[in-house]
């Protein structure tokens, strides 16, 4: 035990609910008290002076590694020129908007904001205004932020899954599960939930609610539950159903955007969404996000604040975030970052999968590109949340604790993922696999 850590965490608990800014961040305490004071490259330094290889990367944004010199220099230069203007526009804002229009195949107009939740909120308001409808269709296991419009059926309790899935008279539709106390029931009741990767369920729900639907939102690769890969029939049904009914299709690319491809997951999957939300890897850790999409949808927000759709935010388009984004996006594209870091991801997945086999441990390694998750007690390719919900969380926490003792940090939440960055190397890989070998060998039966 380290005195400084103890004192700091105890002070945190006395002035911050749970001692961390979010419940998910507080889960790190399941590995013992810990507090951070520096981050560089792929390494975190704790207040106890410990160095940990960072596989958490703040839930994903830090694609180029911590303290990337060029990105930080760009952000600092922007601050030196002026922190916030809050009227009309700036050249930087125009340049980054042009960049997103250029990079993301479906995007014609762009609005900036500061977080993924804001981006999905704006997207849904635009979709509701366009259709005049209120219902939103989402998929079980997809996370789109903390607001009432979407924080539904992300991690419904596994124990209630069967009962819940069958308690509705609406065929394969699922009962919406509010993820938080205090949510507006009207928002929850306006959410139609179907399983991911189930084209028949999607068609049935579209048939049933099509005239009342404002939009369909999904993570194109749901990483909120590790990794679900969308099947072609599912993607075909998504495009066909939303096109036929003029219901905006919203791609939440908050995790996938720029991490899996400089042109978004939409380019990889060859799907053209109507609205796209990006955040995280766009700014390498700086707070910057955007909603973009079809010109007629976004143009609804181009009014005079008294007509059309209100999109607002004092800090939207902050020069610091945008300067970081401009530099990050340049590097992502020029240095083939998704491909390079993704190839390292393949080596982690392969190595870790071999170790599970060697030790005869029931489990699987899932992932895509620079993201991977090890899930214990479940096997086979997961198609939907139901295939993930039975995983063995205790075993994962044991694994996370053993790895943390050996200098590798990731959140002990079994649904979450490891992220890699440009700063991770084959040496990190070798050390990770060596230590994972030892930890897996010692996992309780
Ligand atoms: C897919 C997805 N969408 C939206 C969000 C919300 O983003 P933020 O935490 O920046 O509000 C997240 C955050 O993890 C996410 O993973």
XYZ file of N, CA and C in Angstrom, residues 165-322:
474
model
N -36.627 -10.832 -22.737
C -36.743 -10.953 -24.187
C -38.076 -11.558 -24.603
N -38.712 -12.236 -23.661
C -39.957 -12.890 -24.039
C -41.184 -12.228 -23.439
N -40.975 -11.134 -22.704
C -42.120 -10.536 -22.021
C -42.909 -9.609 -22.946
N -42.406 -9.392 -24.141
C -43.099 -8.493 -25.043
C -43.998 -9.282 -25.993
N -45.074 -8.645 -26.423
C -45.917 -9.310 -27.417
C -45.527 -8.857 -28.819
N -44.370 -8.240 -28.915
C -43.958 -7.659 -30.199
C -42.922 -8.512 -30.900
N -43.098 -9.825 -30.870
C -42.192 -10.704 -31.591
C -40.781 -10.592 -31.056
N -39.812 -10.470 -31.958
C -38.415 -10.497 -31.517
C -37.931 -9.180 -30.898
N -38.828 -8.213 -30.743
C -38.441 -6.951 -30.120
C -38.143 -7.161 -28.637
N -37.255 -6.371 -28.051
C -36.854 -6.560 -26.657
C -37.427 -5.436 -25.810
N -37.727 -5.738 -24.560
C -38.209 -4.668 -23.680
C -37.084 -3.667 -23.442
N -37.339 -2.367 -23.624
C -36.273 -1.400 -23.363
C -35.879 -1.391 -21.887
N -34.597 -1.449 -21.628
C -34.096 -1.487 -20.250
C -33.353 -0.174 -19.954
N -33.900 0.661 -19.047
C -33.215 1.929 -18.724
C -31.933 1.655 -17.952
N -30.820 2.228 -18.386
C -29.524 1.936 -17.749
C -29.298 2.744 -16.480
N -30.149 3.761 -16.247
C -29.927 4.621 -15.090
C -31.237 4.906 -14.382
N -31.160 5.096 -13.076
C -32.312 5.670 -12.371
C -32.436 7.122 -12.832
N -33.621 7.647 -12.710
C -33.795 9.078 -12.997
C -34.029 9.385 -14.456
N -34.186 8.362 -15.271
C -34.411 8.633 -16.697
C -35.886 8.917 -16.966
N -36.121 9.700 -18.007
C -37.482 10.041 -18.407
C -38.149 8.797 -19.020
N -39.238 8.375 -18.420
C -39.851 7.137 -18.938
C -40.340 7.329 -20.367
N -40.748 8.540 -20.723
C -41.213 8.776 -22.099
C -40.078 8.506 -23.088
N -38.858 8.835 -22.689
C -37.713 8.592 -23.583
C -37.458 7.092 -23.708
N -37.529 6.402 -22.584
C -37.304 4.947 -22.611
C -38.384 4.272 -23.449
N -39.622 4.707 -23.235
C -40.740 4.095 -23.963
C -40.716 4.432 -25.448
N -39.959 5.461 -25.808
C -39.851 5.819 -27.233
C -38.712 5.067 -27.914
N -38.118 4.132 -27.176
C -36.984 3.398 -27.735
C -37.428 1.989 -28.120
N -37.180 1.645 -29.353
C -37.473 0.296 -29.837
C -36.140 -0.448 -29.843
N -36.096 -1.604 -29.173
C -34.823 -2.324 -29.041
C -34.913 -3.670 -29.749
N -33.950 -3.944 -30.596
C -33.911 -5.265 -31.246
C -32.495 -5.840 -31.113
N -32.352 -7.143 -31.267
C -31.006 -7.737 -31.183
C -30.164 -7.307 -32.383
N -28.886 -7.160 -32.160
C -27.948 -6.838 -33.247
C -27.849 -8.043 -34.184
N -27.577 -7.770 -35.440
C -27.304 -8.849 -36.410
C -28.500 -9.747 -36.698
N -29.707 -9.254 -36.448
C -30.892 -10.075 -36.699
C -31.778 -9.355 -37.729
N -31.556 -9.633 -39.023
C -32.295 -8.899 -40.048
C -33.804 -9.105 -39.951
N -34.230 -10.311 -39.534
C -35.673 -10.555 -39.438
C -36.295 -9.703 -38.326
N -35.601 -9.652 -37.190
C -36.112 -8.835 -36.080
C -36.160 -7.367 -36.495
N -35.140 -6.947 -37.220
C -35.101 -5.557 -37.681
C -36.281 -5.268 -38.611
N -36.485 -6.166 -39.577
C -37.593 -5.960 -40.536
C -38.935 -5.929 -39.805
N -39.093 -6.850 -38.853
C -40.366 -6.902 -38.122
C -40.594 -5.610 -37.338
N -39.532 -5.115 -36.700
C -39.674 -3.881 -35.910
C -39.924 -2.685 -36.829
N -39.280 -2.685 -37.986
C -39.491 -1.581 -38.932
C -40.925 -1.615 -39.452
N -41.421 -2.806 -39.668
C -42.795 -2.967 -40.158
C -43.782 -2.446 -39.103
N -43.494 -2.818 -37.871
C -44.405 -2.469 -36.782
C -44.363 -0.979 -36.439
N -43.135 -0.385 -36.458
C -42.993 1.003 -35.978
C -42.623 1.987 -37.079
N -42.460 1.472 -38.308
C -41.895 2.299 -39.383
C -42.500 3.679 -39.500
N -43.820 3.797 -39.340
C -44.466 5.098 -39.524
C -44.194 6.050 -38.361
N -43.713 5.495 -37.249
C -43.457 6.340 -36.071
C -41.970 6.517 -35.792
N -41.135 5.928 -36.641
C -39.701 5.943 -36.329
C -39.026 7.234 -36.802
N -38.168 7.777 -35.910
C -37.380 8.962 -36.272
C -36.005 8.565 -36.788
N -35.491 7.439 -36.327
C -34.144 7.060 -36.743
C -33.746 5.702 -36.222
N -32.709 5.167 -36.844
C -32.113 3.901 -36.420
C -30.649 4.194 -36.112
N -30.225 3.880 -34.890
C -28.841 4.189 -34.502
C -28.114 2.912 -34.106
N -26.853 2.822 -34.492
C -26.043 1.660 -34.095
C -24.557 2.020 -34.064
N -23.823 1.243 -33.281
C -22.374 1.202 -33.447
C -22.151 0.216 -34.596
N -21.510 0.620 -35.686
C -21.365 -0.313 -36.803
C -20.620 -1.583 -36.406
N -19.675 -1.447 -35.486
C -19.073 -2.619 -34.826
C -19.247 -2.369 -33.321
N -20.212 -3.007 -32.694
C -20.453 -2.701 -31.283
C -19.294 -3.129 -30.377
N -18.498 -2.136 -29.979
C -17.365 -2.409 -29.092
C -17.744 -2.230 -27.628
N -18.950 -1.744 -27.381
C -19.344 -1.575 -25.986
C -19.515 -2.923 -25.312
N -19.610 -3.983 -26.108
C -19.659 -5.336 -25.549
C -18.494 -6.158 -26.100
N -17.348 -5.521 -26.224
C -16.166 -6.201 -26.773
C -16.097 -5.961 -28.257
N -16.714 -6.863 -29.017
C -16.741 -6.680 -30.466
C -17.786 -7.609 -31.084
N -18.778 -7.014 -31.729
C -19.704 -7.797 -32.554
C -19.443 -7.375 -33.988
N -19.246 -8.339 -34.863
C -19.039 -7.994 -36.275
C -20.381 -8.055 -37.003
N -20.743 -6.980 -37.680
C -22.035 -6.990 -38.375
C -21.996 -7.930 -39.569
N -23.075 -8.683 -39.766
C -23.121 -9.596 -40.910
C -23.649 -8.842 -42.139
N -23.340 -9.353 -43.315
C -23.823 -8.703 -44.544
C -25.345 -8.650 -44.622
N -26.044 -9.762 -44.330
C -27.504 -9.679 -44.397
C -28.084 -8.613 -43.462
N -27.453 -8.441 -42.310
C -27.928 -7.424 -41.359
C -27.708 -6.027 -41.941
N -26.513 -5.801 -42.488
C -26.216 -4.475 -43.055
C -27.122 -4.195 -44.252
N -27.353 -5.221 -45.071
C -28.248 -5.033 -46.228
C -29.646 -4.641 -45.759
N -30.131 -5.334 -44.734
C -31.476 -5.034 -44.227
C -31.529 -3.620 -43.654
N -30.480 -3.231 -42.944
C -30.425 -1.875 -42.375
C -30.567 -0.821 -43.457
N -29.766 -0.979 -44.503
C -29.791 0.025 -45.576
C -31.133 0.020 -46.295
N -31.607 -1.184 -46.634
C -32.842 -1.283 -47.412
C -34.022 -0.729 -46.612
N -34.128 -1.115 -45.349
C -35.289 -0.710 -44.545
C -35.298 0.794 -44.271
N -34.138 1.347 -43.953
C -34.112 2.785 -43.628
C -34.303 3.618 -44.898
N -33.732 3.160 -46.011
C -33.917 3.872 -47.291
C -35.386 3.876 -47.690
N -35.982 2.677 -47.641
C -37.361 2.539 -48.125
C -38.317 3.425 -47.341
N -38.008 3.662 -46.063
C -38.957 4.417 -45.229
C -38.484 5.836 -44.956
N -37.377 6.246 -45.563
C -36.770 7.553 -45.303
C -36.609 7.803 -43.798
N -36.129 6.768 -43.112
C -35.796 6.896 -41.685
C -34.278 7.045 -41.597
N -33.770 8.167 -41.091
C -32.320 8.345 -41.055
C -31.586 7.210 -40.331
N -30.534 6.742 -40.974
C -29.655 5.724 -40.402
C -28.469 6.453 -39.771
N -28.303 6.266 -38.464
C -27.249 6.980 -37.741
C -26.130 6.007 -37.387
N -24.948 6.254 -37.907
C -23.778 5.462 -37.515
C -23.093 6.173 -36.359
N -23.032 5.499 -35.213
C -22.285 6.028 -34.090
C -20.857 5.498 -34.236
N -20.009 6.354 -34.799
C -18.601 5.970 -35.038
C -17.689 6.585 -33.976
N -18.253 6.766 -32.775
C -17.464 7.394 -31.707
C -16.218 6.564 -31.389
N -16.341 5.249 -31.430
C -15.153 4.401 -31.208
C -14.469 4.063 -32.536
N -15.259 3.688 -33.527
C -14.668 3.149 -34.766
C -14.047 4.221 -35.661
N -14.607 5.432 -35.616
C -14.178 6.485 -36.531
C -12.704 6.827 -36.354
N -11.931 6.725 -37.403
C -10.500 7.032 -37.478
C -9.625 6.002 -36.771
N -10.209 5.210 -35.866
C -9.426 4.129 -35.249
C -9.374 2.928 -36.198
N -10.491 2.597 -36.819
C -10.505 1.437 -37.705
C -10.230 1.800 -39.157
N -10.486 3.035 -39.510
C -10.199 3.496 -40.873
C -10.241 5.014 -40.859
N -9.342 5.632 -41.611
C -9.380 7.093 -41.714
C -10.699 7.540 -42.329
N -11.372 6.640 -43.020
C -12.629 6.994 -43.688
C -13.843 6.440 -42.954
N -13.613 6.009 -41.727
C -14.714 5.514 -40.915
C -15.049 4.070 -41.240
N -15.776 3.462 -40.313
C -16.203 2.075 -40.502
C -17.163 1.990 -41.682
N -17.831 3.109 -41.971
C -18.775 3.129 -43.104
C -18.066 2.810 -44.412
N -16.804 3.235 -44.532
C -16.062 2.929 -45.754
C -15.677 1.454 -45.773
N -15.276 0.945 -44.615
C -14.901 -0.474 -44.535
C -16.094 -1.374 -44.865
N -17.268 -0.966 -44.410
C -18.467 -1.810 -44.578
C -19.228 -1.465 -45.850
N -18.815 -0.367 -46.484
C -19.489 0.085 -47.702
C -20.984 0.338 -47.458
N -21.248 1.036 -46.376
C -22.621 1.446 -46.059
C -22.634 2.969 -45.980
N -23.705 3.583 -46.487
C -23.794 5.042 -46.456
C -24.855 5.467 -45.443
N -24.415 5.816 -44.226
C -25.404 6.280 -43.249
C -25.873 7.699 -43.605
N -26.963 8.124 -42.979
C -27.455 9.489 -43.206
C -26.803 10.468 -42.239
N -26.513 9.972 -41.037
C -25.851 10.796 -40.030
C -24.722 9.992 -39.404
N -23.656 10.676 -39.047
C -22.487 10.004 -38.452
C -22.016 10.799 -37.238
N -21.731 10.089 -36.148
C -21.180 10.720 -34.952
C -19.732 10.273 -34.777
N -18.840 11.226 -34.600
C -17.437 10.888 -34.345
C -16.955 11.644 -33.112
N -15.962 11.085 -32.428
C -15.404 11.717 -31.224
C -14.048 11.049 -30.957
N -13.850 10.550 -29.771
C -12.667 9.806 -29.330
C -11.406 9.972 -30.193
N -11.140 9.018 -31.096
C -9.835 9.008 -31.785
C -9.637 10.233 -32.668
N -10.691 10.962 -32.921
C -10.606 12.173 -33.746
C -9.614 13.191 -33.161
N -9.460 13.224 -31.849
C -8.619 14.263 -31.237
C -7.537 13.718 -30.337
N -7.274 12.435 -30.397
C -6.217 11.798 -29.596
C -6.303 12.135 -28.102
N -7.526 12.299 -27.604
C -7.684 12.549 -26.170
C -8.183 13.945 -25.853
N -8.090 14.879 -26.779
C -8.648 16.209 -26.550
C -10.167 16.130 -26.730
N -10.902 16.980 -25.981
C -12.362 16.900 -26.082
C -12.871 17.537 -27.368
N -13.177 16.715 -28.331
C -13.697 17.203 -29.603
C -14.533 16.093 -30.225
N -15.649 16.471 -30.808
C -16.568 15.497 -31.404
C -17.334 16.209 -32.506
N -18.076 15.427 -33.278
C -18.846 16.042 -34.362
C -20.017 15.166 -34.740
N -21.059 15.832 -35.241
C -22.125 15.123 -35.937
C -22.091 15.635 -37.375
N -22.125 14.689 -38.301
C -22.095 15.091 -39.709
C -23.069 14.246 -40.487
N -23.275 14.606 -41.747
C -24.166 13.774 -42.545
C -24.736 14.483 -43.740
N -25.885 13.961 -44.163
C -26.570 14.472 -45.343
C -26.865 15.958 -45.185
N -26.654 16.703 -46.266
C -26.793 18.157 -46.183
C -28.190 18.571 -45.731
N -29.232 17.907 -46.260
C -30.583 18.370 -45.891
C -30.877 18.130 -44.408
N -30.275 17.088 -43.825
C -30.493 16.831 -42.401
C -29.764 17.860 -41.538
N -28.497 18.083 -41.856
C -27.706 19.023 -41.062
C -28.188 20.457 -41.262
N -28.666 20.756 -42.463
C -29.076 22.135 -42.767
C -30.239 22.583 -41.885
N -30.948 21.620 -41.302
C -32.029 21.995 -40.384
C -31.503 22.822 -39.210
N -30.191 22.671 -38.929
C -29.608 23.394 -37.797
C -29.020 24.733 -38.218
N -29.221 25.106 -39.464
C -28.579 26.336 -39.961
C -29.444 27.561 -39.830
N -30.466 27.487 -38.957
C -31.394 28.612 -38.840
C -30.826 29.734 -37.985
N -31.731 30.552 -37.493
C -31.309 31.751 -36.754
C -31.523 31.579 -35.251
N -31.554 30.346 -34.818
C -31.761 29.998 -33.407
C -33.222 30.129 -32.997
N -34.048 30.627 -33.879
C -35.468 30.693 -33.528
C -36.284 29.780 -34.432
N -35.645 29.227 -35.441
C -36.353 28.302 -36.312
C -35.473 27.085 -36.524
N -36.100 25.995 -36.933
C -35.340 24.790 -37.230
C -34.827 24.124 -35.974
N -33.768 23.346 -36.145
C -33.228 22.546 -35.044
C -32.165 23.352 -34.295
N -32.278 23.377 -32.997
C -31.256 24.061 -32.190
C -30.124 23.087 -31.894
N -28.931 23.451 -32.343
C -27.714 22.767 -31.893
C -26.887 23.854 -31.238
N -26.540 23.664 -29.998
C -25.911 24.751 -29.268
C -24.797 24.211 -28.383
N -23.977 25.086 -27.861
C -22.904 24.660 -26.960
C -21.804 25.715 -26.914
N -21.620 26.290 -25.745
C -20.627 27.367 -25.579
C -19.251 26.946 -26.085
N -18.886 25.695 -25.820
C -17.517 25.265 -26.133
C -17.404 24.516 -27.460
N -18.519 24.424 -28.197
C -18.470 23.676 -29.462
C -17.502 24.348 -30.430
N -16.666 23.550 -31.042
C -15.675 24.099 -31.972
C -14.517 24.756 -31.248
N -14.239 24.331 -30.033
C -13.116 24.912 -29.280
C -11.821 24.753 -30.067
N -11.073 25.856 -30.242
C -9.841 25.789 -31.041
C -8.854 24.720 -30.551
N -8.769 24.524 -29.257
C -7.819 23.527 -28.753
C -8.169 22.137 -29.295
N -9.429 21.769 -29.169
C -9.851 20.447 -29.653
C -9.712 20.336 -31.161
N -10.092 21.391 -31.855
C -10.039 21.321 -33.320
C -8.598 21.277 -33.832
